[in-house]
Amino acid sequence: MDRIVILTGSGISAESGISTFRDKGGIWAQYDVRDVATPEGFARNPAMVLEFYNMRRRLHQTVAPNAAHAALAKLEAAHPSEVLLVTQNVDALHERAGSRNLIHMHGEVFKAWCTSCDVRSDWVDDLSAESQCPACSGTGRMRPDVVWFGETPYQLDPIIAALRAATLFISIGTSGTVYPASQFVDLAGRSGARTVELNLEPTSGAAKFSHTRHGPATEIVPAFVDEFLNGGFPGRS
Ligand code: BJW
């Protein structure tokens, strides 16, 4: 029995119509990360940051899961107790495809966090400085429930425990440049897991992985999952 940890990044959602961050023309080519993805940027200009996430929340309502999201849900359905899916993505495409054992380590665009009462609420509409917290009824303290630079990603303890116990780690559609997700391959590899990179192209960290497959996620993820489910992927090394 394998214990599988899968890490996904924005590349898995690219073919659904959501931009990646660091590819040519990606989100960080259009916006200054210091303005829209740091607590300091939010303190300086909350209206701009709220509008950036309002725009992304609206876009995310128009997209659908693709064949790569569906393949990971199929893998979990075939091995329900063996798969933990950790996504850096704030979109909801994994859960919409059927994945259940899922951690959003960088938060969720469809949630808002009241920094007054500390309650996180489902949120589909635009956020503004006047938005009211459904839990405490306070206004002016709601922010997107996403993890900005300098903030601690969510649920690191269960993620690290799963990586230490993993026999197979699969990194999909992430450049591996953002800490601490960038360290997951090392952690899993040190614990003896086979490590697989599935990406459009080799990342700067590709040499750290024991296996690599390159191409569009909608092609290589379903192919890898089918190979694994048919017993074609090599056993524990
Ligand atoms: C395809 C494809 C297709 C395309 N098919 N593939 C100096 C050195 C080292 C670290 C630091 C440093 N200074 C500060 C840090 C820490 C910092 C960090 O890592 N900075 C570096 C960037 C320099 N990290 C943090 O601050 C984190 N917190 C932290 O460290 O807390 C301290 C702590 C840690 C541990 C314990 C206790 C305390 C927080 C990071 C928060 C990241 N937030 C964002 C925004 C989230 C909200 C939002 O979405 O707006 O998260 S930034 C952005 O990057 C987003 C993503 O989740 C994240 C990762 O990006 P991703 O997904 O990898 O995208 P890309 O664009 O980089 O890559 C896309 C890939 O897809 C490419 O490889 C393509 O080839 C591929 N691809 N099409 C398959 N069709």
PDB file of N, CA and C and ligand atoms in Angstrom, residues 8-12 14-15 20-23 28 33 36-37 52-53 56 88-90 106 146-153 156 172-180 182 198-201 203 215-218 220, ligand 1:
ATOM      1  N   THR A   8      -0.006  20.330  -5.665  1.00  0.00           N
ATOM      2  CA  THR A   8      -0.312  20.974  -6.949  1.00  0.00           C
ATOM      3  C   THR A   8      -0.078  22.482  -6.873  1.00  0.00           C
ATOM      4  N   GLY A   9       0.197  23.046  -8.058  1.00  0.00           N
ATOM      5  CA  GLY A   9       0.361  24.488  -8.196  1.00  0.00           C
ATOM      6  C   GLY A   9      -0.474  24.976  -9.369  1.00  0.00           C
ATOM      7  N   SER A  10      -0.285  26.230  -9.691  1.00  0.00           N
ATOM      8  CA  SER A  10      -1.175  26.886 -10.644  1.00  0.00           C
ATOM      9  C   SER A  10      -1.156  26.235 -12.029  1.00  0.00           C
ATOM     10  N   GLY A  11      -0.074  25.517 -12.378  1.00  0.00           N
ATOM     11  CA  GLY A  11       0.000  24.885 -13.698  1.00  0.00           C
ATOM     12  C   GLY A  11      -1.104  23.871 -13.928  1.00  0.00           C
ATOM     13  N   ILE A  12      -1.634  23.264 -12.846  1.00  0.00           N
ATOM     14  CA  ILE A  12      -2.690  22.259 -13.060  1.00  0.00           C
ATOM     15  C   ILE A  12      -3.995  22.932 -13.477  1.00  0.00           C
ATOM     16  N   ALA A  14      -4.007  25.804 -15.303  1.00  0.00           N
ATOM     17  CA  ALA A  14      -3.761  26.699 -16.447  1.00  0.00           C
ATOM     18  C   ALA A  14      -4.688  26.373 -17.611  1.00  0.00           C
ATOM     19  N   GLU A  15      -4.866  25.077 -17.872  1.00  0.00           N
ATOM     20  CA  GLU A  15      -5.706  24.704 -19.023  1.00  0.00           C
ATOM     21  C   GLU A  15      -7.199  24.852 -18.725  1.00  0.00           C
ATOM     22  N   THR A  20      -1.064  31.202 -14.484  1.00  0.00           N
ATOM     23  CA  THR A  20      -0.033  30.891 -13.495  1.00  0.00           C
ATOM     24  C   THR A  20       0.567  32.224 -13.021  1.00  0.00           C
ATOM     25  N   PHE A  21       1.535  32.133 -12.109  1.00  0.00           N
ATOM     26  CA  PHE A  21       2.097  33.357 -11.531  1.00  0.00           C
ATOM     27  C   PHE A  21       3.359  33.815 -12.243  1.00  0.00           C
ATOM     28  N   ARG A  22       4.287  32.877 -12.487  1.00  0.00           N
ATOM     29  CA  ARG A  22       5.624  33.276 -12.924  1.00  0.00           C
ATOM     30  C   ARG A  22       5.932  32.929 -14.366  1.00  0.00           C
ATOM     31  N   ASP A  23       4.983  32.289 -15.074  1.00  0.00           N
ATOM     32  CA  ASP A  23       5.208  32.041 -16.499  1.00  0.00           C
ATOM     33  C   ASP A  23       5.099  33.364 -17.244  1.00  0.00           C
ATOM     34  N   TRP A  28       2.216  37.658 -11.917  1.00  0.00           N
ATOM     35  CA  TRP A  28       3.232  38.577 -11.382  1.00  0.00           C
ATOM     36  C   TRP A  28       3.883  39.424 -12.473  1.00  0.00           C
ATOM     37  N   VAL A  33       3.852  41.903  -6.860  1.00  0.00           N
ATOM     38  CA  VAL A  33       3.538  41.002  -5.759  1.00  0.00           C
ATOM     39  C   VAL A  33       3.526  41.736  -4.411  1.00  0.00           C
ATOM     40  N   VAL A  36      -0.014  43.379  -4.020  1.00  0.00           N
ATOM     41  CA  VAL A  36      -1.273  42.617  -3.910  1.00  0.00           C
ATOM     42  C   VAL A  36      -1.158  41.321  -3.107  1.00  0.00           C
ATOM     43  N   ALA A  37       0.052  40.905  -2.739  1.00  0.00           N
ATOM     44  CA  ALA A  37       0.159  39.612  -2.045  1.00  0.00           C
ATOM     45  C   ALA A  37       1.068  39.692  -0.824  1.00  0.00           C
ATOM     46  N   PHE A  52      -8.258  43.250  -6.596  1.00  0.00           N
ATOM     47  CA  PHE A  52      -7.464  42.181  -7.236  1.00  0.00           C
ATOM     48  C   PHE A  52      -8.110  40.818  -6.966  1.00  0.00           C
ATOM     49  N   TYR A  53      -8.504  40.578  -5.727  1.00  0.00           N
ATOM     50  CA  TYR A  53      -9.116  39.277  -5.403  1.00  0.00           C
ATOM     51  C   TYR A  53     -10.574  39.208  -5.860  1.00  0.00           C
ATOM     52  N   ARG A  56     -10.280  38.096  -9.356  1.00  0.00           N
ATOM     53  CA  ARG A  56      -9.931  36.673  -9.453  1.00  0.00           C
ATOM     54  C   ARG A  56     -11.111  35.796  -9.036  1.00  0.00           C
ATOM     55  N   GLN A  88      -1.452  24.460  -3.551  1.00  0.00           N
ATOM     56  CA  GLN A  88      -1.101  25.865  -3.294  1.00  0.00           C
ATOM     57  C   GLN A  88      -2.147  26.777  -3.930  1.00  0.00           C
ATOM     58  N   ASN A  89      -3.062  26.185  -4.694  1.00  0.00           N
ATOM     59  CA  ASN A  89      -4.021  26.996  -5.452  1.00  0.00           C
ATOM     60  C   ASN A  89      -5.174  27.458  -4.575  1.00  0.00           C
ATOM     61  N   VAL A  90      -5.622  28.672  -4.836  1.00  0.00           N
ATOM     62  CA  VAL A  90      -6.765  29.198  -4.091  1.00  0.00           C
ATOM     63  C   VAL A  90      -8.078  28.922  -4.828  1.00  0.00           C
ATOM     64  N   HIS A 106      -2.396  27.573   0.818  1.00  0.00           N
ATOM     65  CA  HIS A 106      -2.343  29.030   0.612  1.00  0.00           C
ATOM     66  C   HIS A 106      -3.723  29.675   0.664  1.00  0.00           C
ATOM     67  N   VAL A 146      -6.510  34.215   1.990  1.00  0.00           N
ATOM     68  CA  VAL A 146      -5.384  33.684   1.218  1.00  0.00           C
ATOM     69  C   VAL A 146      -4.103  33.992   1.986  1.00  0.00           C
ATOM     70  N   VAL A 147      -3.084  33.178   1.731  1.00  0.00           N
ATOM     71  CA  VAL A 147      -1.816  33.326   2.458  1.00  0.00           C
ATOM     72  C   VAL A 147      -0.874  34.189   1.623  1.00  0.00           C
ATOM     73  N   TRP A 148      -0.543  35.330   2.165  1.00  0.00           N
ATOM     74  CA  TRP A 148       0.361  36.249   1.475  1.00  0.00           C
ATOM     75  C   TRP A 148       1.799  36.001   1.913  1.00  0.00           C
ATOM     76  N   PHE A 149       2.735  36.589   1.162  1.00  0.00           N
ATOM     77  CA  PHE A 149       4.151  36.451   1.515  1.00  0.00           C
ATOM     78  C   PHE A 149       4.382  36.995   2.918  1.00  0.00           C
ATOM     79  N   GLY A 150       5.146  36.230   3.685  1.00  0.00           N
ATOM     80  CA  GLY A 150       5.431  36.603   5.068  1.00  0.00           C
ATOM     81  C   GLY A 150       4.435  36.006   6.047  1.00  0.00           C
ATOM     82  N   GLU A 151       3.353  35.405   5.550  1.00  0.00           N
ATOM     83  CA  GLU A 151       2.370  34.756   6.425  1.00  0.00           C
ATOM     84  C   GLU A 151       2.610  33.236   6.414  1.00  0.00           C
ATOM     85  N   THR A 152       2.156  32.588   7.468  1.00  0.00           N
ATOM     86  CA  THR A 152       2.413  31.146   7.594  1.00  0.00           C
ATOM     87  C   THR A 152       1.337  30.352   6.845  1.00  0.00           C
ATOM     88  N   PRO A 153       1.767  29.474   5.934  1.00  0.00           N
ATOM     89  CA  PRO A 153       0.781  28.640   5.234  1.00  0.00           C
ATOM     90  C   PRO A 153      -0.019  27.776   6.207  1.00  0.00           C
ATOM     91  N   LEU A 156       0.414  23.176   8.189  1.00  0.00           N
ATOM     92  CA  LEU A 156       1.739  22.602   7.906  1.00  0.00           C
ATOM     93  C   LEU A 156       2.020  21.350   8.736  1.00  0.00           C
ATOM     94  N   ILE A 172       2.897  18.613  -9.034  1.00  0.00           N
ATOM     95  CA  ILE A 172       2.255  18.858 -10.338  1.00  0.00           C
ATOM     96  C   ILE A 172       2.059  20.356 -10.583  1.00  0.00           C
ATOM     97  N   GLY A 173       2.598  20.853 -11.695  1.00  0.00           N
ATOM     98  CA  GLY A 173       2.281  22.208 -12.143  1.00  0.00           C
ATOM     99  C   GLY A 173       2.683  23.306 -11.182  1.00  0.00           C
ATOM    100  N   THR A 174       3.822  23.104 -10.527  1.00  0.00           N
ATOM    101  CA  THR A 174       4.333  24.176  -9.668  1.00  0.00           C
ATOM    102  C   THR A 174       5.808  24.391  -9.978  1.00  0.00           C
ATOM    103  N   SER A 175       6.217  25.679  -9.970  1.00  0.00           N
ATOM    104  CA  SER A 175       7.621  25.986 -10.266  1.00  0.00           C
ATOM    105  C   SER A 175       8.526  25.604  -9.108  1.00  0.00           C
ATOM    106  N   GLY A 176       7.946  25.375  -7.921  1.00  0.00           N
ATOM    107  CA  GLY A 176       8.770  24.991  -6.767  1.00  0.00           C
ATOM    108  C   GLY A 176       9.643  26.130  -6.281  1.00  0.00           C
ATOM    109  N   THR A 177       9.186  27.360  -6.469  1.00  0.00           N
ATOM    110  CA  THR A 177      10.007  28.504  -6.043  1.00  0.00           C
ATOM    111  C   THR A 177       9.549  29.086  -4.714  1.00  0.00           C
ATOM    112  N   VAL A 178       8.367  28.694  -4.250  1.00  0.00           N
ATOM    113  CA  VAL A 178       7.828  29.331  -3.044  1.00  0.00           C
ATOM    114  C   VAL A 178       7.994  28.402  -1.836  1.00  0.00           C
ATOM    115  N   TYR A 179       8.659  28.925  -0.823  1.00  0.00           N
ATOM    116  CA  TYR A 179       8.869  28.233   0.439  1.00  0.00           C
ATOM    117  C   TYR A 179       7.568  28.288   1.254  1.00  0.00           C
ATOM    118  N   PRO A 180       7.178  27.278   2.015  1.00  0.00           N
ATOM    119  CA  PRO A 180       7.894  26.027   2.257  1.00  0.00           C
ATOM    120  C   PRO A 180       7.549  24.895   1.292  1.00  0.00           C
ATOM    121  N   SER A 182       8.385  24.469  -1.599  1.00  0.00           N
ATOM    122  CA  SER A 182       9.593  24.132  -2.361  1.00  0.00           C
ATOM    123  C   SER A 182      10.435  23.055  -1.670  1.00  0.00           C
ATOM    124  N   LEU A 198       5.562  16.300 -12.349  1.00  0.00           N
ATOM    125  CA  LEU A 198       4.736  16.360 -13.558  1.00  0.00           C
ATOM    126  C   LEU A 198       4.545  17.831 -13.872  1.00  0.00           C
ATOM    127  N   ASN A 199       5.148  18.306 -14.955  1.00  0.00           N
ATOM    128  CA  ASN A 199       5.127  19.737 -15.261  1.00  0.00           C
ATOM    129  C   ASN A 199       5.215  19.928 -16.765  1.00  0.00           C
ATOM    130  N   LEU A 200       4.771  21.084 -17.201  1.00  0.00           N
ATOM    131  CA  LEU A 200       4.868  21.410 -18.629  1.00  0.00           C
ATOM    132  C   LEU A 200       6.303  21.292 -19.119  1.00  0.00           C
ATOM    133  N   GLU A 201       7.228  21.735 -18.268  1.00  0.00           N
ATOM    134  CA  GLU A 201       8.643  21.681 -18.633  1.00  0.00           C
ATOM    135  C   GLU A 201       9.451  21.423 -17.370  1.00  0.00           C
ATOM    136  N   THR A 203      11.414  21.969 -14.161  1.00  0.00           N
ATOM    137  CA  THR A 203      11.612  23.144 -13.306  1.00  0.00           C
ATOM    138  C   THR A 203      13.076  23.218 -12.899  1.00  0.00           C
ATOM    139  N   GLY A 215       4.946  17.818 -19.965  1.00  0.00           N
ATOM    140  CA  GLY A 215       3.900  18.027 -20.965  1.00  0.00           C
ATOM    141  C   GLY A 215       2.734  18.712 -20.280  1.00  0.00           C
ATOM    142  N   PRO A 216       1.667  18.995 -21.023  1.00  0.00           N
ATOM    143  CA  PRO A 216       0.494  19.652 -20.422  1.00  0.00           C
ATOM    144  C   PRO A 216      -0.154  18.748 -19.374  1.00  0.00           C
ATOM    145  N   ALA A 217      -0.577  19.365 -18.275  1.00  0.00           N
ATOM    146  CA  ALA A 217      -1.153  18.593 -17.166  1.00  0.00           C
ATOM    147  C   ALA A 217      -2.337  17.738 -17.616  1.00  0.00           C
ATOM    148  N   THR A 218      -3.159  18.264 -18.532  1.00  0.00           N
ATOM    149  CA  THR A 218      -4.353  17.498 -18.944  1.00  0.00           C
ATOM    150  C   THR A 218      -3.981  16.215 -19.680  1.00  0.00           C
ATOM    151  N   ILE A 220      -0.481  14.621 -19.157  1.00  0.00           N
ATOM    152  CA  ILE A 220       0.447  13.763 -18.404  1.00  0.00           C
ATOM    153  C   ILE A 220      -0.117  13.306 -17.063  1.00  0.00           C
TER     154      ILE A 220
HETATM  155  C1  BJW B   1       2.090  23.802 -16.290  1.00  0.00           C
HETATM  156  C2  BJW B   1       1.162  24.142 -17.247  1.00  0.00           C
HETATM  157  C3  BJW B   1       0.392  23.108 -17.793  1.00  0.00           C
HETATM  158  C4  BJW B   1       2.171  25.954 -16.648  1.00  0.00           C
HETATM  159  N1  BJW B   1       0.571  21.855 -17.359  1.00  0.00           N
HETATM  160  N2  BJW B   1       2.261  22.548 -15.889  1.00  0.00           N
HETATM  161  C5  BJW B   1      14.069  34.148   0.366  1.00  0.00           C
HETATM  162  C6  BJW B   1      14.444  32.841   0.055  1.00  0.00           C
HETATM  163  C7  BJW B   1      13.575  31.763   0.293  1.00  0.00           C
HETATM  164  C8  BJW B   1      12.309  31.961   0.840  1.00  0.00           C
HETATM  165  C9  BJW B   1      11.964  33.260   1.143  1.00  0.00           C
HETATM  166  C10 BJW B   1      12.833  34.333   0.912  1.00  0.00           C
HETATM  167  N3  BJW B   1      12.220  35.468   1.301  1.00  0.00           N
HETATM  168  C11 BJW B   1      10.975  35.141   1.769  1.00  0.00           C
HETATM  169  C12 BJW B   1      10.816  33.803   1.665  1.00  0.00           C
HETATM  170  C13 BJW B   1       9.593  33.038   2.031  1.00  0.00           C
HETATM  171  C14 BJW B   1       8.499  33.218   0.983  1.00  0.00           C
HETATM  172  C15 BJW B   1       9.053  32.754  -0.372  1.00  0.00           C
HETATM  173  O1  BJW B   1       9.061  31.584  -0.707  1.00  0.00           O
HETATM  174  N4  BJW B   1       9.526  33.685  -1.184  1.00  0.00           N
HETATM  175  C16 BJW B   1      10.201  33.322  -2.448  1.00  0.00           C
HETATM  176  C17 BJW B   1       9.265  33.507  -3.653  1.00  0.00           C
HETATM  177  C18 BJW B   1      11.434  34.156  -2.519  1.00  0.00           C
HETATM  178  N5  BJW B   1       7.388  32.386   1.385  1.00  0.00           N
HETATM  179  C19 BJW B   1       6.459  32.841   2.204  1.00  0.00           C
HETATM  180  O2  BJW B   1       6.454  33.994   2.617  1.00  0.00           O
HETATM  181  C20 BJW B   1       5.429  31.834   2.664  1.00  0.00           C
HETATM  182  N6  BJW B   1       5.350  31.846   4.080  1.00  0.00           N
HETATM  183  C21 BJW B   1       6.395  31.502   4.843  1.00  0.00           C
HETATM  184  O3  BJW B   1       7.466  31.158   4.388  1.00  0.00           O
HETATM  185  O4  BJW B   1       6.104  31.554   6.182  1.00  0.00           O
HETATM  186  C22 BJW B   1       7.158  31.257   7.082  1.00  0.00           C
HETATM  187  C23 BJW B   1       6.941  29.913   7.664  1.00  0.00           C
HETATM  188  C24 BJW B   1       7.150  28.795   6.910  1.00  0.00           C
HETATM  189  C25 BJW B   1       6.999  27.540   7.472  1.00  0.00           C
HETATM  190  C26 BJW B   1       6.649  27.425   8.788  1.00  0.00           C
HETATM  191  C27 BJW B   1       6.400  28.562   9.563  1.00  0.00           C
HETATM  192  C28 BJW B   1       6.562  29.816   9.002  1.00  0.00           C
HETATM  193  C29 BJW B   1       4.037  32.216   2.154  1.00  0.00           C
HETATM  194  C30 BJW B   1       3.953  32.057   0.676  1.00  0.00           C
HETATM  195  C31 BJW B   1       2.602  32.560   0.187  1.00  0.00           C
HETATM  196  C32 BJW B   1       2.464  32.438  -1.324  1.00  0.00           C
HETATM  197  N7  BJW B   1       1.304  33.105  -1.745  1.00  0.00           N
HETATM  198  C33 BJW B   1       0.932  33.080  -3.135  1.00  0.00           C
HETATM  199  C34 BJW B   1      -0.329  33.957  -3.307  1.00  0.00           C
HETATM  200  C35 BJW B   1      -1.517  33.193  -2.685  1.00  0.00           C
HETATM  201  C36 BJW B   1      -2.820  33.821  -2.981  1.00  0.00           C
HETATM  202  C37 BJW B   1      -3.099  34.022  -4.436  1.00  0.00           C
HETATM  203  O5  BJW B   1      -3.249  33.046  -5.213  1.00  0.00           O
HETATM  204  O6  BJW B   1      -3.188  35.180  -4.796  1.00  0.00           O
HETATM  205  O7  BJW B   1       0.677  31.748  -3.561  1.00  0.00           O
HETATM  206  S1  BJW B   1       2.242  33.609  -4.234  1.00  0.00           S
HETATM  207  C38 BJW B   1       1.903  32.445  -5.499  1.00  0.00           C
HETATM  208  O8  BJW B   1       3.003  31.510  -5.630  1.00  0.00           O
HETATM  209  C39 BJW B   1       0.697  31.646  -4.998  1.00  0.00           C
HETATM  210  C40 BJW B   1       1.064  30.256  -5.433  1.00  0.00           C
HETATM  211  O9  BJW B   1       0.350  29.303  -4.672  1.00  0.00           O
HETATM  212  C41 BJW B   1       2.549  30.211  -5.230  1.00  0.00           C
HETATM  213  C42 BJW B   1       3.249  29.116  -6.014  1.00  0.00           C
HETATM  214  O10 BJW B   1       3.210  29.391  -7.387  1.00  0.00           O
HETATM  215  P1  BJW B   1       3.053  28.216  -8.446  1.00  0.00           P
HETATM  216  O11 BJW B   1       1.702  27.618  -8.330  1.00  0.00           O
HETATM  217  O12 BJW B   1       4.196  27.295  -8.364  1.00  0.00           O
HETATM  218  O13 BJW B   1       3.050  29.038  -9.814  1.00  0.00           O
HETATM  219  P2  BJW B   1       4.266  29.415 -10.804  1.00  0.00           P
HETATM  220  O14 BJW B   1       3.725  30.404 -11.751  1.00  0.00           O
HETATM  221  O15 BJW B   1       5.473  29.757 -10.063  1.00  0.00           O
HETATM  222  O16 BJW B   1       4.566  28.042 -11.576  1.00  0.00           O
HETATM  223  C43 BJW B   1       3.645  27.495 -12.501  1.00  0.00           C
HETATM  224  C44 BJW B   1       4.194  26.182 -13.010  1.00  0.00           C
HETATM  225  O17 BJW B   1       3.195  25.561 -13.790  1.00  0.00           O
HETATM  226  C45 BJW B   1       5.435  26.331 -13.887  1.00  0.00           C
HETATM  227  O18 BJW B   1       6.441  25.426 -13.433  1.00  0.00           O
HETATM  228  C46 BJW B   1       4.940  25.923 -15.284  1.00  0.00           C
HETATM  229  O19 BJW B   1       5.918  25.241 -16.050  1.00  0.00           O
HETATM  230  C47 BJW B   1       3.785  25.022 -14.946  1.00  0.00           C
HETATM  231  N8  BJW B   1       2.747  24.953 -15.981  1.00  0.00           N
HETATM  232  N9  BJW B   1       1.255  25.500 -17.519  1.00  0.00           N
HETATM  233  C48 BJW B   1       1.528  21.622 -16.445  1.00  0.00           C
HETATM  234  N10 BJW B   1      -0.549  23.356 -18.755  1.00  0.00           N
END
